[in-house]
Amino acid sequence: MFDQENAPLSDVSSEYRLPKNVTPRRYEIRLIPDLTQFTFAGEENVSIVVNAPTSDIVLNALELEIDRVSVERGKTSIAGKAELDAKKERAILHFDRALDAGEWTLHIAFRGILNDKLHGFYRSQYQDAAGKTHTVATTQFESTDARRAFPCWDEPELKASYKITLVVDQNLAAISNARVESEKPSTIKGKKEVVFAETMVMSTYLVAFIVGEFEATAPVDAGTPLRVVHVPGKENLSPFAKEIGAFSLKYFANYYGLPYPGDKVDLIAIPDFASGAMENLGAITFRETALLVDENTASRAELERVADVVSHENAHMWFGDLVTMKWWNGIWLNEAFATFMEMLAVDKWKPHWRRWDSFSVSRAAAMAVDGLKSTRSIEFTVNSPEDARAMFDVLTYEKGASVLRMLEQYMGEEEFRKGIAGYLKKHEYGNAETTDLWDALEASSHQPVRKMMDSWIFQPGFPIVRAEPSADGKGLKISQRRFFLLPDGTQNDQLWHVPLMIRAKTDRGVVNQKMVLTERETTVPLEGKVEWALLNEGGHGFYRVNYNPALLQSITQNLGALQPIERFGLVSDTWAATVAGLSPLSEFLKMARLFTGESDLNVWRALLGAFNYLDMIVSDEDRPALAAEIRRIAGPAFARLGWEPKPGDDELTRQLRGVLIANLGTVGDDREIQNKARQLYARWEDNPSLADRDIAPALVSILAYSGDAARYEEFKQKFKSARTPQEEQRYLFSLANFRDKALLHRTMQMSLDGEVRTQNAPYLMMSVLMNNVARYDAWDFIRSHWDEMTRKYPDNALPRMCEGVVSLLDKQEEVTKFFQEHRVRLGGKIIDQHLERLAIAVNFRRREGAKLAATLKGG
Ligand SMILES: [Zn+2]
């Protein structure tokens, strides 16, 4: 069904692909950044192979000036002229005569700017304790911004080795992908010349240079020396990252069966960073919140985030860096796999965090997008850089990782690992396609992996699997169809190869069944009268289950027989069916009340997620009734836990305490909780050592929610003087939680006036958009400052900010029209997805909104 004809997308030739008549082997690059003028000068000698005689060489260059060009071979030297094509992001080098086939050295002298858009070779600034501003120069090349730093063949398949030299001020640290080979005074006064060892062959997007007043920790042995690098004064925030960094790097070497391919690893915290982190070989860059953390004061959730991101980047050193996708359509596999490995490593490191269980929250987030008509298939044709950028979304990371996990669990963990190891060994230092991985996994497992995976990779959406007792009562009738959050009644005949893990209780005992559903419908005999049945045992499947009312009732009466992850699935699936209109809200609310005895963090996240959604659609008049319901459901769970941790509370329980408090004190509008939160906050301010790190974030959000102008001023100061990136983040985003319009207007203003880094500002605006007091004001603000935001914010963040429009239920038409007139510069469908989510919310409110208060009161 999804055979070969869909598969080899990387053969697509387009105006974005360079001609292959000349290819690079080795780059020797020398760069002199000027951190006061925000410019740089560079020279490169590229060993090239002329595959067919030519008098033109075409390569990528953008926002660069080219001063001199020549090619040399032996005693022959031919001067050339550069012609820049900004639209195609290319330089065409013309030579007076044709170059013969064979090896040449291409010499180019060039100049560029250290931009402030957080891509290419860019500048980042920070202030020290005395208020003095310092500048850092750093790089972010993925996907196609290496061309902003040096002229190059900027395609992942054109791998080469790099010999890099940075000429920098004496007092600055210089870091690149490989270790420092030599450092000596430069002939340029006041500067030094730092020469790095030659790298392995790799793609341009993985090259990195970082220059600034950085400090590095002493290296630890992670199979290779590993350090954490940061701006001065932050060493105390590095031990946690160092520990998980060393653990995960060793874990991966073992898992992959291959040693780390570079000669050192630096984990580098950059003050301004557009995404979370970037897997430059040996010089991994991070935004500070994803790397630097105070283990003693950060919440478990904040620590988990650091562990996740560090592991993710380390996983890429092999999967991505050593073996790389042929073309950008393969980004999804690169990212999906690193996400999968990140879970695996963190789960091994701290099993009691139950990382795969909490991954269910991410899986559900992917389903929330993949249940849209405007979703996309995981893999799709990528031509332009914009297309490539559109791949970095929840479908690539979370859905991609989910289907890999589903496959791994179906194949068996060791069979899967062997297949991965075989794939990496076969393609090391080279490039590969998605199908190469399936081939390797088929070889290790002797199972039809490709056929199964094609149904998940090349089709948009996912199935909802319906289950009901078979006619004789001794089995299950099971069927699949595509799940839509906004069904439009049209016929859809998509089918998936759905690995089903069934656990059922019959009058003969508990039965387990593993099978692949490939047809529309089938009957599964269970050899006994079915009492209850569960379809997605362990919760690894990327599908939703819809039980008929009788089965649903029998399951909810046996919640004790379900694992926490399975209860999570039950809540999450029932809620999705409610939003999609397959099941009335009253049923969900009835079910929610069965969970007052629930003690699992993730199940609560699913339940409270639903109530937060209701808070978005409920009328102001009915909001108190909704808050009362939240107190009624979450109150008893909190009462059992209390404010004080009990001996034996595990880390997830401690986090749950914080989550319940945060929700009760905000959407639950619980006055008692709010009062106690203020008291505790004051006490902990006086004596920080008393603070409970998992409750502290809840207190900040509650105090903001119920806070006045004085509190606003206080939190704003806390944001500015924060001691850790997490604290900075916490207080910054609290400024979007206040409920006074005037204060929220000040927050909006901050997103543009330079008080907030552009890496955070769009997300801050998104939070104001989601605040039901100021959402429409925030929308007006965005409309009137759209051009400025487009100019200032990093390209990847603007569409993320727009995600907040899902809350603008009263302005659906206006919002839709706005985006017709203001196209966001990004390939893909992300804006369409936001608009469809808005339509879903509007529909849901139309269907259930009027009845909501009555349902809550009547329950
Ligand atoms: Zn990644």
mmCIF file of C-alpha atoms in Angstrom, residues 132-279:
data_model
loop_
_atom_site.group_PDB
_atom_site.id
_atom_site.type_symbol
_atom_site.label_atom_id
_atom_site.label_comp_id
_atom_site.label_asym_id
_atom_site.label_seq_id
_atom_site.Cartn_x
_atom_site.Cartn_y
_atom_site.Cartn_z
ATOM 1 C CA LYS A 132 28.413 45.759 32.101
ATOM 2 C CA THR A 133 27.418 44.336 28.707
ATOM 3 C CA HIS A 134 29.531 41.569 27.183
ATOM 4 C CA THR A 135 29.326 40.158 23.687
ATOM 5 C CA VAL A 136 29.678 36.583 22.538
ATOM 6 C CA ALA A 137 29.971 35.380 18.931
ATOM 7 C CA THR A 138 28.475 31.990 18.259
ATOM 8 C CA THR A 139 26.943 29.896 15.498
ATOM 9 C CA GLN A 140 23.699 28.129 14.680
ATOM 10 C CA PHE A 141 23.826 26.538 11.234
ATOM 11 C CA GLU A 142 21.069 23.960 11.059
ATOM 12 C CA SER A 143 19.461 23.764 8.642
ATOM 13 C CA THR A 144 21.026 26.027 6.034
ATOM 14 C CA ASP A 145 22.833 28.899 7.735
ATOM 15 C CA ALA A 146 26.463 27.781 7.528
ATOM 16 C CA ARG A 147 26.348 29.743 4.281
ATOM 17 C CA ARG A 148 26.048 32.932 6.351
ATOM 18 C CA ALA A 149 29.440 32.231 7.970
ATOM 19 C CA PHE A 150 31.582 30.894 5.131
ATOM 20 C CA PRO A 151 31.030 30.028 1.459
ATOM 21 C CA CYS A 152 30.344 26.304 1.370
ATOM 22 C CA TRP A 153 28.506 23.386 -0.162
ATOM 23 C CA ASP A 154 25.735 23.665 2.386
ATOM 24 C CA GLU A 155 24.029 20.319 1.869
ATOM 25 C CA PRO A 156 24.132 17.476 4.374
ATOM 26 C CA GLU A 157 25.336 14.927 1.858
ATOM 27 C CA LEU A 158 28.450 16.906 0.933
ATOM 28 C CA LYS A 159 30.502 15.910 3.939
ATOM 29 C CA ALA A 160 34.039 17.157 4.421
ATOM 30 C CA SER A 161 36.585 17.549 7.201
ATOM 31 C CA TYR A 162 37.286 20.929 8.820
ATOM 32 C CA LYS A 163 40.501 22.475 9.984
ATOM 33 C CA ILE A 164 39.504 25.643 11.800
ATOM 34 C CA THR A 165 41.512 28.587 13.086
ATOM 35 C CA LEU A 166 39.982 31.405 15.119
ATOM 36 C CA VAL A 167 41.830 34.662 15.621
ATOM 37 C CA VAL A 168 40.436 36.299 18.748
ATOM 38 C CA ASP A 169 41.256 38.831 21.470
ATOM 39 C CA GLN A 170 43.808 37.552 23.989
ATOM 40 C CA ASN A 171 41.289 37.467 26.836
ATOM 41 C CA LEU A 172 38.626 35.459 25.005
ATOM 42 C CA ALA A 173 37.982 31.750 24.873
ATOM 43 C CA ALA A 174 37.552 30.137 21.458
ATOM 44 C CA ILE A 175 35.790 26.818 20.981
ATOM 45 C CA SER A 176 35.101 24.710 17.931
ATOM 46 C CA ASN A 177 34.183 21.118 17.112
ATOM 47 C CA ALA A 178 37.603 19.601 17.808
ATOM 48 C CA ARG A 179 40.140 20.075 20.598
ATOM 49 C CA VAL A 180 42.628 22.957 20.549
ATOM 50 C CA GLU A 181 45.799 21.914 18.769
ATOM 51 C CA SER A 182 47.802 25.068 19.333
ATOM 52 C CA GLU A 183 47.388 28.571 20.619
ATOM 53 C CA LYS A 184 49.863 31.357 19.919
ATOM 54 C CA PRO A 185 50.012 35.133 19.727
ATOM 55 C CA SER A 186 48.745 36.442 16.421
ATOM 56 C CA THR A 187 50.585 38.852 14.164
ATOM 57 C CA ILE A 188 47.522 41.052 14.686
ATOM 58 C CA LYS A 189 48.154 43.137 17.788
ATOM 59 C CA GLY A 190 46.267 42.058 20.927
ATOM 60 C CA LYS A 191 45.000 38.867 19.338
ATOM 61 C CA LYS A 192 45.835 35.206 19.542
ATOM 62 C CA GLU A 193 45.487 32.471 17.003
ATOM 63 C CA VAL A 194 43.697 29.328 18.154
ATOM 64 C CA VAL A 195 44.141 26.330 15.869
ATOM 65 C CA PHE A 196 41.815 23.360 16.255
ATOM 66 C CA ALA A 197 42.510 19.748 15.343
ATOM 67 C CA GLU A 198 41.000 18.478 12.121
ATOM 68 C CA THR A 199 37.472 17.101 12.458
ATOM 69 C CA MET A 200 36.044 13.887 11.068
ATOM 70 C CA VAL A 201 34.144 14.253 7.810
ATOM 71 C CA MET A 202 30.772 15.770 8.590
ATOM 72 C CA SER A 203 28.027 17.994 7.198
ATOM 73 C CA THR A 204 28.310 21.796 7.137
ATOM 74 C CA TYR A 205 25.340 22.257 9.460
ATOM 75 C CA LEU A 206 27.333 20.665 12.308
ATOM 76 C CA VAL A 207 30.264 23.086 12.199
ATOM 77 C CA ALA A 208 30.505 25.514 15.134
ATOM 78 C CA PHE A 209 32.631 28.383 16.421
ATOM 79 C CA ILE A 210 32.049 30.052 19.762
ATOM 80 C CA VAL A 211 34.015 33.053 21.006
ATOM 81 C CA GLY A 212 33.624 34.993 24.234
ATOM 82 C CA GLU A 213 34.624 35.322 27.864
ATOM 83 C CA PHE A 214 33.633 31.737 28.556
ATOM 84 C CA GLU A 215 34.735 29.570 31.434
ATOM 85 C CA ALA A 216 34.897 25.789 31.309
ATOM 86 C CA THR A 217 34.607 23.231 34.071
ATOM 87 C CA ALA A 218 37.370 20.688 34.570
ATOM 88 C CA PRO A 219 36.773 17.832 32.118
ATOM 89 C CA VAL A 220 35.226 14.548 33.250
ATOM 90 C CA ASP A 221 35.888 11.268 31.527
ATOM 91 C CA ALA A 222 32.834 10.317 29.486
ATOM 92 C CA GLY A 223 34.813 8.015 27.238
ATOM 93 C CA THR A 224 36.103 11.346 25.933
ATOM 94 C CA PRO A 225 36.794 14.537 27.920
ATOM 95 C CA LEU A 226 33.495 16.320 28.618
ATOM 96 C CA ARG A 227 33.176 19.871 29.949
ATOM 97 C CA VAL A 228 30.397 22.351 30.628
ATOM 98 C CA VAL A 229 31.137 25.823 29.270
ATOM 99 C CA HIS A 230 29.360 28.979 30.475
ATOM 100 C CA VAL A 231 29.740 32.721 30.860
ATOM 101 C CA PRO A 232 31.616 33.696 34.057
ATOM 102 C CA GLY A 233 30.072 33.102 37.457
ATOM 103 C CA LYS A 234 27.896 30.116 36.630
ATOM 104 C CA GLU A 235 30.074 27.152 37.470
ATOM 105 C CA ASN A 236 27.794 26.272 40.392
ATOM 106 C CA LEU A 237 25.032 25.561 37.858
ATOM 107 C CA SER A 238 27.045 23.004 35.892
ATOM 108 C CA PRO A 239 27.346 19.753 37.943
ATOM 109 C CA PHE A 240 23.966 18.329 36.995
ATOM 110 C CA ALA A 241 24.574 18.682 33.251
ATOM 111 C CA LYS A 242 28.036 17.251 33.652
ATOM 112 C CA GLU A 243 26.665 14.190 35.368
ATOM 113 C CA ILE A 244 23.909 13.390 32.865
ATOM 114 C CA GLY A 245 26.257 14.412 30.037
ATOM 115 C CA ALA A 246 28.844 11.837 31.071
ATOM 116 C CA PHE A 247 26.249 9.192 31.832
ATOM 117 C CA SER A 248 24.383 9.496 28.554
ATOM 118 C CA LEU A 249 27.493 9.679 26.384
ATOM 119 C CA LYS A 250 28.789 6.425 27.867
ATOM 120 C CA TYR A 251 25.366 4.863 27.668
ATOM 121 C CA PHE A 252 25.090 5.667 23.962
ATOM 122 C CA ALA A 253 28.573 4.377 23.106
ATOM 123 C CA ASN A 254 27.468 1.136 24.663
ATOM 124 C CA TYR A 255 24.020 1.059 23.063
ATOM 125 C CA TYR A 256 25.312 1.904 19.600
ATOM 126 C CA GLY A 257 28.326 -0.374 19.973
ATOM 127 C CA LEU A 258 30.587 2.397 18.652
ATOM 128 C CA PRO A 259 32.945 4.782 20.468
ATOM 129 C CA TYR A 260 32.199 8.503 20.484
ATOM 130 C CA PRO A 261 33.367 9.754 17.067
ATOM 131 C CA GLY A 262 34.985 13.069 18.090
ATOM 132 C CA ASP A 263 37.917 13.975 20.340
ATOM 133 C CA LYS A 264 36.089 15.898 23.137
ATOM 134 C CA VAL A 265 32.644 17.166 24.072
ATOM 135 C CA ASP A 266 31.875 20.684 25.242
ATOM 136 C CA LEU A 267 28.342 21.459 26.420
ATOM 137 C CA ILE A 268 28.096 25.219 25.965
ATOM 138 C CA ALA A 269 25.463 27.555 27.454
ATOM 139 C CA ILE A 270 24.723 30.510 25.163
ATOM 140 C CA PRO A 271 22.822 33.540 26.549
ATOM 141 C CA ASP A 272 20.717 33.953 23.355
ATOM 142 C CA PHE A 273 19.672 30.797 21.590
ATOM 143 C CA ALA A 274 16.710 30.300 19.263
ATOM 144 C CA SER A 275 15.927 26.634 19.873
ATOM 145 C CA GLY A 276 16.710 24.396 22.859
ATOM 146 C CA ALA A 277 20.118 23.106 21.799
ATOM 147 C CA MET A 278 22.188 22.149 18.759
ATOM 148 C CA GLU A 279 24.211 19.000 18.198
#
